[in-house]
mmCIF file of N, CA and C in Angstrom:
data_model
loop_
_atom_site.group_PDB
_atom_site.id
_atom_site.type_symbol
_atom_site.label_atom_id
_atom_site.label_comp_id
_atom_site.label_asym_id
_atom_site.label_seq_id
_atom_site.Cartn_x
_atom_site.Cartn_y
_atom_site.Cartn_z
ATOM 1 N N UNK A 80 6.510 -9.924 -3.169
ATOM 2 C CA UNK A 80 5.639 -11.051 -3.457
ATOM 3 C C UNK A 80 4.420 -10.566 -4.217
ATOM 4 N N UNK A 81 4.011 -11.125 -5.309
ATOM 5 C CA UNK A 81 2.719 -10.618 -6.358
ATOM 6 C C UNK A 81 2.007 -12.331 -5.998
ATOM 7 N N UNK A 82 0.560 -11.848 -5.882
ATOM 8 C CA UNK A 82 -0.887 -12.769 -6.103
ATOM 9 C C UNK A 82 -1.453 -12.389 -6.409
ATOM 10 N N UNK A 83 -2.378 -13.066 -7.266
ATOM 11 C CA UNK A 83 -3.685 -12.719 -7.622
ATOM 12 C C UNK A 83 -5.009 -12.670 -7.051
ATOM 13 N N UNK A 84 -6.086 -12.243 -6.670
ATOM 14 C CA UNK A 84 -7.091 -12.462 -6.365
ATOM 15 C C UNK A 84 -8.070 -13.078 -7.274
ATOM 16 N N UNK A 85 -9.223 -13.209 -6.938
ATOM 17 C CA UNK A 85 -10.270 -14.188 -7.783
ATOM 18 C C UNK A 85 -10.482 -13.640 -8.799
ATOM 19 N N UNK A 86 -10.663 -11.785 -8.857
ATOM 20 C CA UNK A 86 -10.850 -11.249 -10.073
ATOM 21 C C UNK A 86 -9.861 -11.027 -11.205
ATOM 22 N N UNK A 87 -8.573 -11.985 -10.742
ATOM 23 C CA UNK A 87 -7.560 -11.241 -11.672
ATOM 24 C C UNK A 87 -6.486 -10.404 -11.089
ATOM 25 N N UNK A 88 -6.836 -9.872 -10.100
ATOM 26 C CA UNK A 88 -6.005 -8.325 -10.237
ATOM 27 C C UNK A 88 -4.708 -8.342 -9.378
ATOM 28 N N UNK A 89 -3.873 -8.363 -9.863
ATOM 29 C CA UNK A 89 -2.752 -8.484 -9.054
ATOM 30 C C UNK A 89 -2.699 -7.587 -7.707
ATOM 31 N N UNK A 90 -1.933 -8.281 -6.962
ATOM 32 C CA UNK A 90 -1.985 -8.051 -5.561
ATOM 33 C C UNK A 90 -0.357 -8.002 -5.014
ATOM 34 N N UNK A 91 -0.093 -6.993 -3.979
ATOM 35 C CA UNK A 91 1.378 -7.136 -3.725
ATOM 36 C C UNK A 91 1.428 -7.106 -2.084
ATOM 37 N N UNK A 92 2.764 -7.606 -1.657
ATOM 38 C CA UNK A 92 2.784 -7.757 -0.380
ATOM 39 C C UNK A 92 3.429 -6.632 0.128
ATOM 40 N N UNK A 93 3.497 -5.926 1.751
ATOM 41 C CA UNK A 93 3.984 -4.909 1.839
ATOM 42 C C UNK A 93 5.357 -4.415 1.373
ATOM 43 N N UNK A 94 5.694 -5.085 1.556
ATOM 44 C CA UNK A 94 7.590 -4.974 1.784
ATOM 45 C C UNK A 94 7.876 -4.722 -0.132
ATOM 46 N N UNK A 95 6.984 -5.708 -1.408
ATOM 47 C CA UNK A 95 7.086 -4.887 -2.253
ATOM 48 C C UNK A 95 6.162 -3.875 -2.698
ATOM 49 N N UNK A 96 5.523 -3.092 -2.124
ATOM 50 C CA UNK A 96 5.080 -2.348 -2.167
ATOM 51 C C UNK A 96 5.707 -0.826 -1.517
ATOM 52 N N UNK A 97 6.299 -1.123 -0.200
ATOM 53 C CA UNK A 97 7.385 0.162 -0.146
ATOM 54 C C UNK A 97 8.769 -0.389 -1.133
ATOM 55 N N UNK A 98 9.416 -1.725 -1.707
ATOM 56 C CA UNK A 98 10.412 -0.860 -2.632
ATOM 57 C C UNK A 98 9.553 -0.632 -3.559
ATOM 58 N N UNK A 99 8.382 -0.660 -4.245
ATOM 59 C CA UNK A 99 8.005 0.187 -5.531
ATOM 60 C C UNK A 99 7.322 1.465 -5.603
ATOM 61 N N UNK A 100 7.505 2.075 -4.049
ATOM 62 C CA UNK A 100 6.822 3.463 -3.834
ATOM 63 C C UNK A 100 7.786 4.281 -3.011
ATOM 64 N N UNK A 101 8.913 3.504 -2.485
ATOM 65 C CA UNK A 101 9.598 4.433 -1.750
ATOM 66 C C UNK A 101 9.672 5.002 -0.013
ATOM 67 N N UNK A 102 8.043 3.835 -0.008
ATOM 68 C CA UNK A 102 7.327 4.248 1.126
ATOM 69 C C UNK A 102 8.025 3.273 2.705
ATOM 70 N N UNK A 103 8.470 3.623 3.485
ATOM 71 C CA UNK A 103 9.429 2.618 4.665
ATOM 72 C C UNK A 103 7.668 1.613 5.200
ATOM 73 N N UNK A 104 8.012 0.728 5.653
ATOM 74 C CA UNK A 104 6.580 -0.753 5.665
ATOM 75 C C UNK A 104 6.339 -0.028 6.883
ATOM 76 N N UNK A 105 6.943 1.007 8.285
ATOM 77 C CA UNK A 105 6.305 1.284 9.083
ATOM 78 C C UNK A 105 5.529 2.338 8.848
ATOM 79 N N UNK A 106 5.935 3.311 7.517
ATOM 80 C CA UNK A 106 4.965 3.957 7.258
ATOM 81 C C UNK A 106 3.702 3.976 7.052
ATOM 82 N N UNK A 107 3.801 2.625 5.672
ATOM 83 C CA UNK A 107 2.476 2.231 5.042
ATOM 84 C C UNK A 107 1.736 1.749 6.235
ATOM 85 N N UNK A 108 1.958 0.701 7.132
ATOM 86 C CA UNK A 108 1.201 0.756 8.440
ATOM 87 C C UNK A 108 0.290 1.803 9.339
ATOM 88 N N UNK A 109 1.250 2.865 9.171
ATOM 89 C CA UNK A 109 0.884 4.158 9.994
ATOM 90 C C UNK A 109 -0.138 4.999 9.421
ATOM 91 N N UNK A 110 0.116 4.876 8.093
ATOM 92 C CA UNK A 110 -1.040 5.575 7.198
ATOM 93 C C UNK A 110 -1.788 4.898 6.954
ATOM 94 N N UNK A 111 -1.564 3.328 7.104
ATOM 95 C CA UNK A 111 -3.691 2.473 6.833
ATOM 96 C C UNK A 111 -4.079 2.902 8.452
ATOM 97 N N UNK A 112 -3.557 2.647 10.057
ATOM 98 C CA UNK A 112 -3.877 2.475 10.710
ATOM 99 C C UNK A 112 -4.481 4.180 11.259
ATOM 100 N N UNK A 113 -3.742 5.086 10.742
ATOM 101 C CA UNK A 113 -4.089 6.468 11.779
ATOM 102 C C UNK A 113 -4.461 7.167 10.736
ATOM 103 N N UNK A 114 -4.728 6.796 9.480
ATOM 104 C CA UNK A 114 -5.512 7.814 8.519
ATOM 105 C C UNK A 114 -6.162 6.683 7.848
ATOM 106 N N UNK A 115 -6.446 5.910 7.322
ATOM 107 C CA UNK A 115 -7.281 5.320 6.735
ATOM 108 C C UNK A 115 -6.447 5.082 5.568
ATOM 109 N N UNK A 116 -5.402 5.493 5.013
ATOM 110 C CA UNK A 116 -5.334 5.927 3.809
ATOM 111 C C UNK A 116 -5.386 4.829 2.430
ATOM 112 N N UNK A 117 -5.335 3.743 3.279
ATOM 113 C CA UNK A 117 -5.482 2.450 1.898
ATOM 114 C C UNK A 117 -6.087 1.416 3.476
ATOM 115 N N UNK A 118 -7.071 0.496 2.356
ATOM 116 C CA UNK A 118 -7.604 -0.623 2.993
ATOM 117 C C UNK A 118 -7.126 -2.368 2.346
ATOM 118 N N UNK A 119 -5.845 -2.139 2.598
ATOM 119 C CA UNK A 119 -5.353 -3.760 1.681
ATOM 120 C C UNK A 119 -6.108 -4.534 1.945
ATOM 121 N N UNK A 120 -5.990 -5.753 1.292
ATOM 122 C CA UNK A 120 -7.071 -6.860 1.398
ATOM 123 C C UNK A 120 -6.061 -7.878 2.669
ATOM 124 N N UNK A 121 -6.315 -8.767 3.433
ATOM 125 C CA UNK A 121 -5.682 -9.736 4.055
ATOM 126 C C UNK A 121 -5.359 -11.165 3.443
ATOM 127 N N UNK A 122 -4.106 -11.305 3.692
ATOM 128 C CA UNK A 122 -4.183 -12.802 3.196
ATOM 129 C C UNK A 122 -4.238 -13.767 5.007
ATOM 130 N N UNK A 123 -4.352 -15.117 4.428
ATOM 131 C CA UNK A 123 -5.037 -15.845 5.778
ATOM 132 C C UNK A 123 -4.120 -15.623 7.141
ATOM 133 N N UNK A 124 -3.168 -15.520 7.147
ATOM 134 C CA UNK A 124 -1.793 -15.452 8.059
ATOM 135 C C UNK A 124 -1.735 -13.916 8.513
ATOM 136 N N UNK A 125 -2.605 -12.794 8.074
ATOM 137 C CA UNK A 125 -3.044 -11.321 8.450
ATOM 138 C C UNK A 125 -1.955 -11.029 7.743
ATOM 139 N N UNK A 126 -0.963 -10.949 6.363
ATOM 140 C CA UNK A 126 -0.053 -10.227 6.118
ATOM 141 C C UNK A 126 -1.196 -9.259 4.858
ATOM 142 N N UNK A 127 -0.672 -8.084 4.749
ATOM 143 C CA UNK A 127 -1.305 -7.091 3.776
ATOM 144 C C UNK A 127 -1.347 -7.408 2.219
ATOM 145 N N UNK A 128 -2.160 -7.555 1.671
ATOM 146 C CA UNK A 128 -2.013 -7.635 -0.280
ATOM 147 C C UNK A 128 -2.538 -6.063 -0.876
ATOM 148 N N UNK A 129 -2.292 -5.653 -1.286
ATOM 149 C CA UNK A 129 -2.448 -4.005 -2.205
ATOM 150 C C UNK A 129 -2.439 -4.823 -3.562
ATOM 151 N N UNK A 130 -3.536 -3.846 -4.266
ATOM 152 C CA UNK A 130 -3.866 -3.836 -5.761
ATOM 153 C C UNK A 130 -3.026 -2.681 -6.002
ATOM 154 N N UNK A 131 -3.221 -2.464 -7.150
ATOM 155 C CA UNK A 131 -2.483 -1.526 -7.780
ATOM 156 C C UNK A 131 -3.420 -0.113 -7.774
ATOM 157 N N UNK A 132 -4.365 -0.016 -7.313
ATOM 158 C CA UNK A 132 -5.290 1.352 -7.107
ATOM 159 C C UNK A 132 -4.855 1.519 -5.489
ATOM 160 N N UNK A 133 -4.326 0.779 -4.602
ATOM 161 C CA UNK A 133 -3.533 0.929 -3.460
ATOM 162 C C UNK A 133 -2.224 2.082 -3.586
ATOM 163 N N UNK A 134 -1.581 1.036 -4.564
ATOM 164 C CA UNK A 134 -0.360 2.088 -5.032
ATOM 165 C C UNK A 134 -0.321 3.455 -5.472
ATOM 166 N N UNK A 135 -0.938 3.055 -6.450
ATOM 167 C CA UNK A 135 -1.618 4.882 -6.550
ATOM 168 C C UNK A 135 -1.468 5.694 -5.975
ATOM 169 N N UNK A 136 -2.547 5.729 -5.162
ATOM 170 C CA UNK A 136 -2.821 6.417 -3.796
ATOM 171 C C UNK A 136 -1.531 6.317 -3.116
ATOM 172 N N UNK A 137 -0.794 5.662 -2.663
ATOM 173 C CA UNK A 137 0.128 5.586 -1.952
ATOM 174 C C UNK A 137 1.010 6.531 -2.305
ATOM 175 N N UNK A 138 1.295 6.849 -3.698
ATOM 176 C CA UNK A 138 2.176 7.363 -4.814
ATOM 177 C C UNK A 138 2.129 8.680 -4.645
ATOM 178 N N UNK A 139 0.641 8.831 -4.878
ATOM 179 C CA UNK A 139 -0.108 10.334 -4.628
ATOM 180 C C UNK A 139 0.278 10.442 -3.463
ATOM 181 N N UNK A 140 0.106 10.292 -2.380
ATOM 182 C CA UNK A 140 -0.032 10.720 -0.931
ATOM 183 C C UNK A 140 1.601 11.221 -0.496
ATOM 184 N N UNK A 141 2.290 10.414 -0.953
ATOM 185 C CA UNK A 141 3.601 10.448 -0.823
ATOM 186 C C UNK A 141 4.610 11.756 -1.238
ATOM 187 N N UNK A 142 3.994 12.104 -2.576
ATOM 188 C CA UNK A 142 4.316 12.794 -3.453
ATOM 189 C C UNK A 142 3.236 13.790 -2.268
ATOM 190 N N UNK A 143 2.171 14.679 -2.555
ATOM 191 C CA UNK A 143 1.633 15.420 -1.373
ATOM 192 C C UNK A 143 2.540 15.466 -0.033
ATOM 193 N N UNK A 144 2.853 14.819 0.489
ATOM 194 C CA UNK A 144 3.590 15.069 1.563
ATOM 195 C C UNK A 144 4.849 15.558 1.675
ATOM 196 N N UNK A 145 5.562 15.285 0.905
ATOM 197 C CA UNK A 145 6.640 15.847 0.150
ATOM 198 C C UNK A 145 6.511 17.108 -0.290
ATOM 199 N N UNK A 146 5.790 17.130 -1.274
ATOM 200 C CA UNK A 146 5.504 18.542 -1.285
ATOM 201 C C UNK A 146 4.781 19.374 -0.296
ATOM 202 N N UNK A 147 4.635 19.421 0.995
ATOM 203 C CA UNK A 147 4.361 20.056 1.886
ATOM 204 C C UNK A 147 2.717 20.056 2.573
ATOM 205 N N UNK A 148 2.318 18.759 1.823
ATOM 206 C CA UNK A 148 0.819 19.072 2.452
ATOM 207 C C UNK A 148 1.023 17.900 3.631
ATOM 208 N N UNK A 149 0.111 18.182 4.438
ATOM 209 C CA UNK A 149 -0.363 18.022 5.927
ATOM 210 C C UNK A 149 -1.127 16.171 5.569
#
């Protein structure tokens, strides 16, 4: 699912956000909740929206872990 926010910037919901990173949705959970590692925005119903500077990071982190960092 893609939305926009007020500024424009596209926004994605979890589920496409792990198929476009690879990342499983209990992961991405595990890494906003026990590392901080992305702060999605909420939509009204509490489901997650990610910008695309979300992904990123997600991308990066992913890729790091993989390759063996902690």
């Amino acid at each position: 699912m893609q939305n926009m926010d007020s500024e424009g910037e596209e926004l994605f919901s979890i589920g496409a956000v792990s198929r476009m990173t690879g990342i499983p949705v209990h992961t991405l959970r595990a890494w906003e909740r026990r590392h901080g590692a992305v702060n999605p925005r909420r939509q009204e119903g509490g489901g997650r929206l990610y910008g695309r500077d979300d992904i990123t990071r997600l991308r990066l982190i992913k890729h790091l872990t993989e390759a063996g960092h902690a």
